[in-house]
CSV table of C-alpha atoms in Angstrom, one decimal:
chain,number,residue,atom,x,y,z
A,1313,MET,CA,50.5,87.1,89.6
A,1314,THR,CA,49.8,90.2,91.6
A,1315,THR,CA,46.3,90.5,92.9
A,1316,TYR,CA,44.2,93.7,92.8
A,1317,SER,CA,44.3,93.7,96.6
A,1318,GLU,CA,48.1,93.8,96.5
A,1319,LYS,CA,47.9,96.6,94.1
A,1320,VAL,CA,45.6,98.6,96.5
A,1321,LEU,CA,48.2,98.3,99.2
A,1322,GLN,CA,51.1,99.1,96.9
A,1323,ALA,CA,49.2,102.3,95.8
A,1324,ILE,CA,48.6,103.3,99.4
A,1325,HIS,CA,52.3,102.7,100.1
A,1326,GLU,CA,53.2,105.0,97.2
A,1327,GLU,CA,50.6,107.6,98.5
A,1328,ASN,CA,48.7,107.3,95.2
A,1329,LEU,CA,45.2,107.3,96.7
A,1330,ALA,CA,43.3,107.7,93.4
A,1331,GLU,CA,45.0,104.5,92.1
A,1332,ALA,CA,44.2,102.8,95.4
A,1333,GLN,CA,40.5,103.6,95.0
A,1334,LEU,CA,40.5,102.3,91.4
A,1335,MET,CA,42.3,99.1,92.4
A,1336,LEU,CA,40.0,98.6,95.3
A,1337,THR,CA,37.0,98.6,93.0
A,1338,LYS,CA,38.6,96.0,90.8
A,1339,ALA,CA,39.6,93.9,93.8
A,1340,LEU,CA,36.0,93.8,95.0
A,1341,HIS,CA,35.0,92.4,91.6
A,1342,ASN,CA,37.9,90.0,91.0
A,1343,ASP,CA,39.7,88.8,94.1
A,1344,ASP,CA,38.5,85.8,96.1
A,1345,GLU,CA,37.1,86.1,99.6
A,1346,ASP,CA,40.2,85.1,101.5
A,1347,ILE,CA,42.3,87.7,99.8
A,1348,LEU,CA,39.6,90.3,100.4
A,1349,ALA,CA,39.4,89.4,104.1
A,1350,ASP,CA,43.1,89.9,104.4
A,1351,LEU,CA,42.8,93.2,102.5
A,1352,GLY,CA,40.1,94.4,104.8
A,1353,ASP,CA,42.2,93.6,107.9
A,1354,GLU,CA,45.2,95.4,106.4
A,1355,LEU,CA,43.1,98.5,105.5
A,1356,LEU,CA,41.6,98.5,109.0
A,1357,SER,CA,45.1,98.4,110.6
A,1358,LEU,CA,46.3,101.2,108.4
A,1359,GLY,CA,43.4,103.4,109.4
A,1360,PHE,CA,41.6,103.4,106.0
A,1361,LEU,CA,38.2,102.8,107.6
A,1362,GLU,CA,36.0,103.7,104.8
A,1363,GLU,CA,37.8,101.4,102.4
A,1364,ALA,CA,37.9,98.6,104.9
A,1365,GLN,CA,34.2,99.0,105.4
A,1366,ARG,CA,33.6,98.6,101.7
A,1367,VAL,CA,35.5,95.4,101.7
A,1368,PHE,CA,33.7,93.8,104.7
A,1369,GLN,CA,30.3,95.0,103.5
A,1370,GLU,CA,31.0,93.2,100.2
A,1371,LEU,CA,32.0,90.0,102.1
A,1372,VAL,CA,28.8,90.2,104.2
A,1373,SER,CA,26.7,90.5,101.1
A,1374,LEU,CA,28.5,87.4,99.7
A,1375,PHE,CA,28.5,85.4,102.9
A,1376,PRO,CA,25.6,86.6,105.2
A,1377,GLU,CA,25.8,83.5,107.3
A,1378,VAL,CA,29.4,84.3,108.4
A,1379,ASP,CA,28.4,86.5,111.4
A,1380,GLY,CA,32.1,87.1,112.4
A,1381,LEU,CA,32.3,89.6,109.5
A,1382,ASN,CA,30.2,91.9,111.6
A,1383,ILE,CA,33.0,92.3,114.1
A,1384,PRO,CA,35.3,94.5,111.9
A,1385,LEU,CA,32.2,96.5,110.8
A,1386,ALA,CA,31.4,97.1,114.5
A,1387,GLU,CA,35.0,98.2,115.2
A,1388,ILE,CA,34.8,100.6,112.3
A,1389,ALA,CA,31.5,102.0,113.5
A,1390,ILE,CA,33.0,102.5,117.0
A,1391,GLU,CA,35.9,104.4,115.5
A,1392,ASP,CA,33.4,106.6,113.5
A,1393,ASN,CA,31.3,107.1,116.6
A,1394,ARG,CA,28.3,105.4,115.0
A,1395,ILE,CA,27.3,103.8,118.2
A,1396,ASP,CA,23.8,102.5,117.1
A,1397,ASP,CA,25.4,100.9,114.0
A,1398,ALA,CA,28.0,99.2,116.2
A,1399,PHE,CA,25.4,97.7,118.4
A,1400,GLU,CA,23.4,96.5,115.4
A,1401,TYR,CA,26.4,94.7,114.0
A,1402,LEU,CA,27.3,93.1,117.3
A,1403,GLU,CA,23.7,91.9,117.9
A,1404,LYS,CA,24.0,89.8,114.7
A,1405,ILE,CA,26.6,87.5,116.4
A,1406,SER,CA,24.8,84.6,118.0
A,1407,LYS,CA,25.9,83.0,121.3
A,1408,ASP,CA,26.8,79.7,119.6
A,1409,SER,CA,29.0,81.4,117.0
A,1410,ASP,CA,32.7,80.8,116.9
A,1411,SER,CA,33.1,84.6,116.9
A,1412,TYR,CA,31.0,85.2,120.0
A,1413,VAL,CA,33.9,85.7,122.4
A,1414,GLN,CA,35.6,88.1,120.0
A,1415,GLY,CA,32.2,89.9,119.8
A,1416,LEU,CA,32.2,90.2,123.6
A,1417,LEU,CA,35.6,91.9,123.5
A,1418,VAL,CA,34.4,94.4,121.0
A,1419,THR,CA,31.2,95.0,123.0
A,1420,ALA,CA,33.4,95.6,126.1
A,1421,ASP,CA,35.3,98.2,124.1
A,1422,LEU,CA,32.0,99.8,123.0
A,1423,TYR,CA,30.7,100.2,126.6
A,1424,GLN,CA,34.1,101.6,127.7
A,1425,VAL,CA,33.7,104.2,124.9
A,1426,LEU,CA,30.2,105.0,126.4
A,1427,GLY,CA,31.7,105.4,129.8
A,1428,ILE,CA,30.0,102.3,131.3
A,1429,PRO,CA,33.0,100.3,132.6
A,1430,GLU,CA,30.9,98.1,134.8
A,1431,VAL,CA,29.2,96.6,131.7
A,1432,SER,CA,32.6,96.3,130.0
A,1433,GLU,CA,33.9,94.3,132.9
A,1434,SER,CA,30.9,92.0,132.9
A,1435,LYS,CA,31.4,91.3,129.1
A,1436,LEU,CA,35.1,90.6,129.6
A,1437,LYS,CA,34.4,88.2,132.5
A,1438,GLU,CA,31.8,86.4,130.5
A,1439,ALA,CA,34.4,86.0,127.7
A,1440,GLN,CA,36.9,84.7,130.3
A,1441,GLN,CA,34.4,82.1,131.5
A,1442,LEU,CA,34.2,80.8,128.0
A,1443,MET,CA,37.9,81.0,127.3
A,1444,PRO,CA,39.7,81.0,130.7
A,1445,ASP,CA,43.2,80.5,129.3
A,1446,GLU,CA,43.0,83.3,126.7
A,1447,THR,CA,45.7,85.9,127.6
A,1448,LEU,CA,44.1,88.6,125.4
A,1449,ILE,CA,41.1,88.6,127.7
A,1450,VAL,CA,43.2,88.9,130.8
A,1451,PHE,CA,45.1,91.7,129.1
A,1452,ALA,CA,41.8,93.5,128.2
A,1453,LEU,CA,40.7,93.2,131.9
A,1454,GLY,CA,44.0,94.7,133.0
A,1455,GLU,CA,43.7,97.6,130.6
A,1456,LEU,CA,40.1,98.2,131.7
A,1457,TYR,CA,41.1,98.3,135.3
A,1458,PHE,CA,44.2,100.5,134.6
A,1459,THR,CA,42.2,103.0,132.6
A,1460,ASN,CA,39.6,103.2,135.3
A,1461,GLY,CA,42.1,103.7,138.1
A,1462,GLN,CA,41.5,100.2,139.7
A,1463,PHE,CA,45.2,99.6,140.1
A,1464,LYS,CA,45.0,96.7,142.5
A,1465,GLU,CA,42.8,94.8,140.1
A,1466,ALA,CA,45.1,95.8,137.2
A,1467,ILE,CA,48.1,94.5,139.1
A,1468,GLU,CA,46.5,91.1,139.5
A,1469,ALA,CA,45.7,90.9,135.8
A,1470,TYR,CA,49.2,92.0,134.7
A,1471,GLN,CA,50.9,89.7,137.2
A,1472,GLU,CA,48.9,86.8,135.8
A,1473,LEU,CA,50.2,87.6,132.4
A,1474,LEU,CA,53.8,87.7,133.6
A,1475,ASN,CA,53.3,84.4,135.4
A,1476,LYS,CA,52.4,83.0,132.0
A,1477,GLU,CA,55.6,84.6,130.6
A,1478,VAL,CA,53.6,87.1,128.5
A,1479,THR,CA,55.6,90.3,128.5
A,1480,THR,CA,54.1,92.2,125.5
A,1481,ILE,CA,50.7,92.4,123.9
A,1482,SER,CA,49.7,94.8,121.2
A,1483,SER,CA,53.0,96.7,121.7
A,1484,VAL,CA,52.1,97.3,125.3
A,1485,SER,CA,54.8,96.3,127.9
A,1486,ILE,CA,53.2,94.3,130.7
A,1487,ASN,CA,56.2,95.2,132.9
A,1488,GLU,CA,55.7,98.9,132.2
A,1489,ARG,CA,52.0,98.7,133.0
A,1490,LEU,CA,52.7,96.8,136.2
A,1491,GLY,CA,55.3,99.4,137.3
A,1492,SER,CA,52.9,102.2,136.5
A,1493,SER,CA,50.1,100.5,138.5
A,1494,LEU,CA,52.3,100.1,141.5
A,1495,SER,CA,53.6,103.6,141.2
A,1496,MET,CA,50.0,105.0,141.1
A,1497,LEU,CA,49.4,103.2,144.4
A,1498,GLY,CA,52.4,104.9,145.9
A,1499,GLU,CA,54.4,101.6,146.0
A,1500,PHE,CA,57.4,103.2,144.3
A,1501,GLU,CA,60.1,100.8,145.6
A,1502,GLU,CA,58.1,97.8,144.3
A,1503,SER,CA,57.6,99.5,140.9
A,1504,ILE,CA,61.3,100.0,140.1
A,1505,PRO,CA,62.2,96.4,139.0
A,1506,TYR,CA,59.3,96.4,136.6
A,1507,TYR,CA,60.2,99.8,135.1
A,1508,GLU,CA,63.9,98.6,134.8
A,1509,HIS,CA,62.7,95.4,133.1
A,1510,ALA,CA,60.6,97.4,130.7
A,1511,LEU,CA,63.7,99.5,129.8
A,1512,ARG,CA,65.7,96.4,129.1
A,1513,GLU,CA,62.9,95.3,126.7
A,1514,GLY,CA,63.2,98.5,124.8
A,1515,GLN,CA,64.2,102.1,125.8
A,1516,THR,CA,61.5,104.7,125.3
A,1517,ASP,CA,61.3,108.3,126.4
A,1518,ASP,CA,58.3,107.5,128.6
A,1519,ARG,CA,60.0,104.6,130.3
A,1520,LEU,CA,63.1,106.7,131.1
A,1521,PHE,CA,60.9,109.4,132.5
A,1522,GLN,CA,58.7,107.1,134.6
A,1523,LEU,CA,61.7,105.4,136.2
A,1524,ALA,CA,63.3,108.8,136.9
A,1525,PHE,CA,60.0,110.1,138.4
A,1526,THR,CA,59.9,107.1,140.6
A,1527,TYR,CA,63.4,107.7,141.9
A,1528,ILE,CA,62.4,111.3,142.6
A,1529,GLN,CA,59.5,110.0,144.8
A,1530,LEU,CA,62.0,107.9,146.7
A,1531,GLU,CA,64.3,110.9,147.0
A,1532,ASP,CA,67.1,109.2,145.1
A,1533,ASN,CA,67.9,112.3,143.1
A,1534,GLN,CA,71.3,111.1,141.8
A,1535,LYS,CA,69.7,108.2,139.9
A,1536,ALA,CA,66.8,110.4,138.7
A,1537,ILE,CA,69.3,113.0,137.4
A,1538,ILE,CA,71.3,110.4,135.4
A,1539,LEU,CA,68.1,109.1,133.7
A,1540,LEU,CA,66.7,112.6,133.0
A,1541,GLN,CA,70.0,113.8,131.6
A,1542,GLN,CA,70.0,110.8,129.3
A,1543,LEU,CA,66.4,111.6,128.2
A,1544,ARG,CA,67.4,115.2,127.7
A,1545,MET,CA,70.2,114.1,125.3
A,1546,LEU,CA,68.0,111.7,123.5
A,1547,ASN,CA,64.9,113.9,123.1
A,1548,PRO,CA,65.3,117.6,124.2
A,1549,HIS,CA,61.6,118.1,123.1
A,1550,TYR,CA,60.3,115.9,125.9
A,1551,HIS,CA,59.0,119.0,127.8
A,1552,SER,CA,58.1,117.2,131.1
A,1553,LEU,CA,61.7,116.4,131.9
A,1554,TYR,CA,62.9,119.9,132.5
A,1555,LEU,CA,61.0,120.8,135.7
A,1556,PHE,CA,61.7,117.5,137.4
A,1557,LEU,CA,65.4,117.5,136.4
A,1558,ALA,CA,65.8,121.1,137.7
A,1559,GLU,CA,64.1,120.1,141.0
A,1560,ALA,CA,66.3,117.1,141.4
A,1561,LEU,CA,69.4,119.2,140.7
A,1562,GLN,CA,68.3,121.9,143.2
A,1563,GLU,CA,67.7,119.2,145.9
A,1564,GLU,CA,71.3,118.3,145.4
A,1565,GLU,CA,72.4,122.0,145.7
A,1566,MET,CA,73.4,122.0,142.0
A,1567,LEU,CA,71.9,125.4,141.5
A,1568,THR,CA,74.0,126.5,138.5
A,1569,GLU,CA,73.2,123.2,136.7
A,1570,ALA,CA,69.5,123.7,137.5
A,1571,LYS,CA,69.6,127.2,136.0
A,1572,GLU,CA,71.0,125.8,132.8
A,1573,VAL,CA,68.3,123.2,132.6
A,1574,LEU,CA,65.5,125.7,133.3
A,1575,ASP,CA,66.8,128.2,130.7
A,1576,GLU,CA,66.8,125.4,128.2
A,1577,GLY,CA,63.3,124.3,129.3
A,1578,ILE,CA,61.9,127.7,128.9
A,1579,LYS,CA,63.4,127.9,125.3
A,1580,GLU,CA,61.8,124.5,124.5
A,1581,ASN,CA,58.4,125.4,126.1
A,1582,PRO,CA,58.0,129.1,126.7
A,1583,TYR,CA,54.4,128.7,127.7
A,1584,GLN,CA,54.9,126.6,130.9
A,1585,VAL,CA,54.3,128.9,133.9
A,1586,GLU,CA,55.8,126.4,136.3
A,1587,LEU,CA,59.2,126.7,134.6
A,1588,TYR,CA,59.3,130.4,135.1
A,1589,GLN,CA,58.2,130.1,138.7
A,1590,PHE,CA,60.8,127.5,139.6
A,1591,ALA,CA,63.5,129.3,137.6
A,1592,SER,CA,62.7,132.4,139.7
A,1593,GLU,CA,63.1,130.5,142.9
A,1594,ASN,CA,66.4,129.0,141.7
A,1595,ALA,CA,67.6,132.5,140.6
A,1596,TYR,CA,66.8,133.8,144.1
A,1597,ARG,CA,68.8,131.1,145.7
A,1598,LEU,CA,71.7,132.1,143.4
A,1599,HIS,CA,71.2,135.6,144.9
A,1600,ASP,CA,70.1,137.0,141.5
A,1601,VAL,CA,67.2,139.0,142.7
A,1602,GLN,CA,66.7,141.0,139.5
A,1603,ARG,CA,66.4,137.8,137.4
A,1604,ALA,CA,64.1,136.2,140.0
A,1605,GLU,CA,61.8,139.2,139.7
A,1606,SER,CA,62.0,139.4,135.9
A,1607,LEU,CA,61.1,135.7,135.5
A,1608,LEU,CA,58.0,136.2,137.6
A,1609,ILE,CA,57.0,139.2,135.6
A,1610,GLU,CA,57.4,137.1,132.4
A,1611,ALA,CA,55.3,134.4,134.0
A,1612,LEU,CA,52.5,136.9,134.6
A,1613,ALA,CA,52.4,137.7,130.9
A,1614,LEU,CA,51.4,134.1,130.2
A,1615,GLU,CA,48.0,134.8,131.9
A,1616,GLU,CA,48.0,131.4,133.7
A,1617,LYS,CA,48.2,130.8,137.4
A,1618,LYS,CA,48.4,134.6,137.9
A,1619,ASP,CA,47.4,134.6,141.5
A,1620,GLU,CA,50.0,132.0,142.4
A,1621,THR,CA,52.7,134.0,140.6
A,1622,LEU,CA,51.6,137.3,142.1
A,1623,LEU,CA,51.8,135.7,145.6
A,1624,THR,CA,55.3,134.5,144.9
A,1625,LEU,CA,56.3,137.9,143.6
A,1626,SER,CA,54.9,139.5,146.8
A,1627,ASN,CA,57.1,137.0,148.8
A,1628,LEU,CA,60.1,138.2,146.9
A,1629,TYR,CA,59.3,141.9,147.6
A,1630,LEU,CA,58.6,141.1,151.2
A,1631,ASN,CA,62.0,139.4,151.6
A,1632,GLU,CA,63.6,142.4,150.0
A,1633,GLU,CA,61.6,144.8,152.2
A,1634,ARG,CA,60.0,146.4,149.2
A,1635,PHE,CA,56.7,146.8,151.1
A,1636,GLU,CA,54.9,149.2,148.7
A,1637,GLU,CA,55.5,146.7,145.9
A,1638,VAL,CA,54.1,143.9,148.1
A,1639,ILE,CA,50.9,145.8,148.3
A,1640,GLU,CA,50.8,146.7,144.7
A,1641,SER,CA,51.4,143.2,143.5
A,1642,LEU,CA,48.7,141.7,145.7
A,1643,LYS,CA,46.1,144.2,144.6
A,1644,GLN,CA,46.2,142.5,141.2
A,1645,MET,CA,45.1,139.1,142.5
A,1646,GLU,CA,41.7,137.8,141.6
A,1647,GLU,CA,41.3,135.9,144.9
A,1648,THR,CA,41.6,138.9,147.2
A,1649,SER,CA,40.9,136.9,150.3
A,1650,HIS,CA,43.8,134.4,149.9
A,1651,PRO,CA,45.1,133.8,153.5
A,1652,TYR,CA,48.8,134.1,152.6
A,1653,ALA,CA,48.1,137.2,150.6
A,1654,GLU,CA,46.3,138.6,153.7
A,1655,TRP,CA,49.4,137.7,155.8
A,1656,ASN,CA,51.8,139.4,153.4
A,1657,LEU,CA,49.5,142.5,153.3
A,1658,ALA,CA,49.5,142.5,157.1
A,1659,HIS,CA,53.2,142.3,157.3
A,1660,ALA,CA,53.8,145.0,154.7
A,1661,ASN,CA,51.3,147.4,156.2
A,1662,ASN,CA,52.8,146.8,159.7
A,1663,ALA,CA,56.3,147.6,158.3
A,1664,LEU,CA,54.8,150.8,156.7
A,1665,GLU,CA,53.2,151.7,160.1
A,1666,ASN,CA,49.7,151.4,158.6
A,1667,PHE,CA,48.7,149.6,161.8
A,1668,GLU,CA,44.9,149.6,161.5
A,1669,LEU,CA,45.2,148.1,158.0
A,1670,ALA,CA,47.7,145.6,159.2
A,1671,LYS,CA,45.4,144.5,162.0
A,1672,SER,CA,42.5,144.1,159.6
A,1673,HIS,CA,44.6,141.8,157.3
A,1674,TYR,CA,46.0,139.8,160.3
A,1675,GLN,CA,42.4,139.2,161.4
A,1676,LYS,CA,41.4,137.9,157.9
A,1677,ALA,CA,44.5,135.7,157.6
A,1678,ALA,CA,43.9,134.2,161.1
A,1679,GLN,CA,40.7,132.6,159.9
A,1680,GLU,CA,42.7,130.2,157.8
A,1681,LEU,CA,46.2,130.2,159.3
A,1682,SER,CA,45.6,129.1,162.9
A,1683,HIS,CA,47.8,126.0,162.1
A,1684,GLU,CA,50.7,128.1,160.9
A,1685,PRO,CA,53.3,128.6,163.7
A,1686,GLU,CA,55.2,131.5,162.1
A,1687,PHE,CA,51.9,133.4,161.6
A,1688,LEU,CA,50.8,132.8,165.1
A,1689,LYS,CA,54.0,134.2,166.5
A,1690,GLU,CA,54.0,137.2,164.2
A,1691,TYR,CA,50.4,138.0,164.9
A,1692,GLY,CA,50.8,137.5,168.6
A,1693,LEU,CA,53.8,139.9,168.7
A,1694,PHE,CA,51.9,142.4,166.7
A,1695,LEU,CA,49.0,142.4,169.1
A,1696,ARG,CA,51.5,142.7,172.0
A,1697,GLU,CA,52.8,146.0,170.4
A,1698,GLU,CA,49.2,147.1,170.0
A,1699,GLY,CA,48.6,146.6,173.7
A,1700,GLU,CA,46.2,143.7,173.3
A,1701,ILE,CA,47.9,141.5,175.8
A,1702,ASP,CA,45.2,138.9,176.4
A,1703,SER,CA,44.7,138.2,172.7
A,1704,SER,CA,48.5,138.2,172.2
A,1705,ARG,CA,49.0,135.7,175.1
A,1706,GLU,CA,46.3,133.4,173.6
A,1707,LEU,CA,48.0,133.3,170.2
A,1708,LEU,CA,51.5,132.8,171.6
A,1709,GLN,CA,50.3,130.0,173.8
A,1710,GLN,CA,49.0,128.3,170.6
A,1711,TYR,CA,52.3,128.9,169.0
A,1712,LEU,CA,54.2,127.2,171.8
A,1713,HIS,CA,52.2,124.0,171.0
A,1714,TYR,CA,54.2,123.9,167.8
A,1715,GLU,CA,57.5,125.5,169.0
A,1716,PRO,CA,57.7,124.7,172.8
A,1717,THR,CA,61.4,125.8,173.1
A,1718,ASP,CA,61.1,129.3,171.7
A,1719,SER,CA,62.8,131.3,174.5
A,1720,GLU,CA,61.7,134.7,173.3
A,1721,VAL,CA,58.0,133.8,173.5
A,1722,ILE,CA,58.4,131.9,176.8
A,1723,SER,CA,60.1,134.9,178.3
A,1724,PHE,CA,57.3,137.2,177.1
A,1725,LEU,CA,54.5,135.0,178.5
A,1726,GLU,CA,56.3,134.7,181.8
A,1727,ASP,CA,56.7,138.5,181.9
A,1728,THR,CA,52.9,139.0,181.3
A,1729,ASP,CA,52.0,136.4,183.9
A,1730,GLU,CA,54.0,138.3,186.5
A,1731,ARG,CA,52.1,141.4,185.8
């Protein structure tokens, strides 16, 4: 005979919520406690929190001595952001209760929600002392460390699980987590076997992308390209793939293929500024100056990273010797004192024979670019033309620390020394 609890779940499956509410009321009055407990767990897993709460509150009223019933009520309160209620439920679980360890795990979750990971850790370690062989506690510690960026500690926890031949908990791949933790520490080579193992467990978009990203960090572009092309075929809506795939293709001098990927990426996600910026760079390398310019102008319309785009646009104009447009583009920047913008303004004004303006911009740029060899040389040669020989010599001597074999500069310095 079908129970009312089963009818509740059937109605939910059929998306008949009014019927589900009616059957729930009947279940609370007619079904026994074991069936109701199973119903509460099922409703909780399906996300029907209010209905699950009704079930567990009914069970608590029938069996107030069973303090473990407060745990799902605490979990529901946490989901509803009723923090005080959650604490109240958890405080009802005594230390000698069979449910105490489970209560510690939920308490750890609660403190994590509150942003107090130190207390979460202490609760989990207390639980681990009581149940040292419980893999769920080791996993919870690993997840806590992973979330908080404590990747060395996370690696220890995940490795302990793998040593016990535990590869998946709550649909989370331990191999994937271990690979991610190693990758976050910059240990890309070591992370690859774990990512590959996770892929063998089950192919997902994220796993393909993570492994491809790791190969990019190792400058193994060919393997990255294969994985990202595979991901592109499986899920063209995975927006993160396009920029990385285009960069890998460009690194391999596959510029036409990179253009195709970038065009598709912009169609998929027309609001990602970085796609336009990189597509512009790629177009310029394909000698399509007009398209490179138009892509940057399109990027400006998105109203994000405008200064970065304007600076890139000024670089394009500078390379094309369109000096008036260099100046006009940089006037639109919000951060007017950007050192590379000052350098471009100096270069453009010098080319337009606005020497006093050029000198002013060189001086401003020099405050931040004393480490930039190309700037030191350009500024030094400018000062030479302005007749400021001592200042010029000082800058060019600095430049030779970076480029000691530059014969042009060596010859100039020898010439000034002879004078």
